């Protein structure tokens, strides 16, 4: 969901070590679809 230029994500499985300042990058195979900085 997008809200105030921010994306809010929900994962199907638990994720660990998600840290502010890291990049979040979304791929389809080896094609980059989107990316952003984690806040």
Coordinates of N, CA and C in Angstrom, one line a residue, residues 1-27:
X1 N 0.8 -1.2 0.0 CA 0.0 0.0 0.0 C 0.9 1.2 0.0
X2 N 0.4 2.3 -0.7 CA 1.2 3.5 -0.7 C 0.5 4.6 0.1
X3 N 1.2 5.3 0.9 CA 0.7 6.3 1.8 C 1.8 7.4 2.0
X4 N 1.5 8.6 1.6 CA 2.5 9.7 1.8 C 3.8 9.4 1.2
X5 N 3.9 8.9 0.0 CA 5.1 8.5 -0.7 C 5.9 7.4 0.0
X6 N 5.2 6.6 0.8 CA 5.8 5.4 1.5 C 5.1 4.2 1.1
X7 N 5.8 3.1 0.9 CA 5.2 1.8 0.7 C 5.2 1.0 2.0
X8 N 4.1 0.4 2.3 CA 4.0 -0.5 3.5 C 3.9 -1.9 3.0
X9 N 4.8 -2.8 3.4 CA 4.9 -4.1 2.8 C 4.6 -5.1 3.9
X10 N 3.9 -6.2 3.5 CA 3.7 -7.4 4.4 C 4.2 -8.6 3.7
X11 N 5.1 -9.3 4.4 CA 5.7 -10.5 3.8 C 4.9 -11.7 4.1
X12 N 4.9 -12.7 3.3 CA 4.2 -14.0 3.5 C 4.9 -14.8 4.6
X13 N 6.2 -14.7 4.7 CA 7.0 -15.4 5.7 C 7.8 -14.4 6.5
X14 N 8.1 -14.7 7.8 CA 8.9 -13.8 8.6 C 10.2 -13.5 8.0
X15 N 10.6 -12.2 8.2 CA 11.9 -11.7 7.7 C 12.7 -11.3 8.9
X16 N 14.1 -11.4 8.8 CA 14.9 -11.0 9.9 C 16.0 -10.1 9.4
X17 N 16.4 -9.3 10.3 CA 17.5 -8.3 10.1 C 17.1 -7.2 9.1
X18 N 15.9 -6.8 9.1 CA 15.5 -5.7 8.3 C 15.8 -4.4 9.1
X19 N 16.7 -3.6 8.5 CA 17.3 -2.5 9.2 C 17.1 -1.2 8.5
X20 N 16.7 -0.1 9.2 CA 16.6 1.2 8.5 C 18.0 1.6 7.9
X21 N 17.9 2.2 6.7 CA 19.1 2.5 5.9 C 19.5 1.5 4.9
X22 N 18.9 0.3 4.9 CA 19.2 -0.7 3.9 C 18.3 -0.4 2.7
X23 N 18.7 -0.9 1.6 CA 17.9 -0.8 0.3 C 16.9 -2.0 0.3
X24 N 15.7 -1.7 -0.2 CA 14.7 -2.7 -0.5 C 14.6 -2.7 -2.0
X25 N 14.9 -3.8 -2.6 CA 14.9 -3.9 -4.1 C 14.0 -5.1 -4.5
X26 N 13.2 -4.8 -5.5 CA 12.2 -5.8 -5.9 C 12.5 -6.3 -7.4
X27 N 12.6 -7.6 -7.6 CA 13.1 -8.1 -8.8 C 12.0 -9.0 -9.4

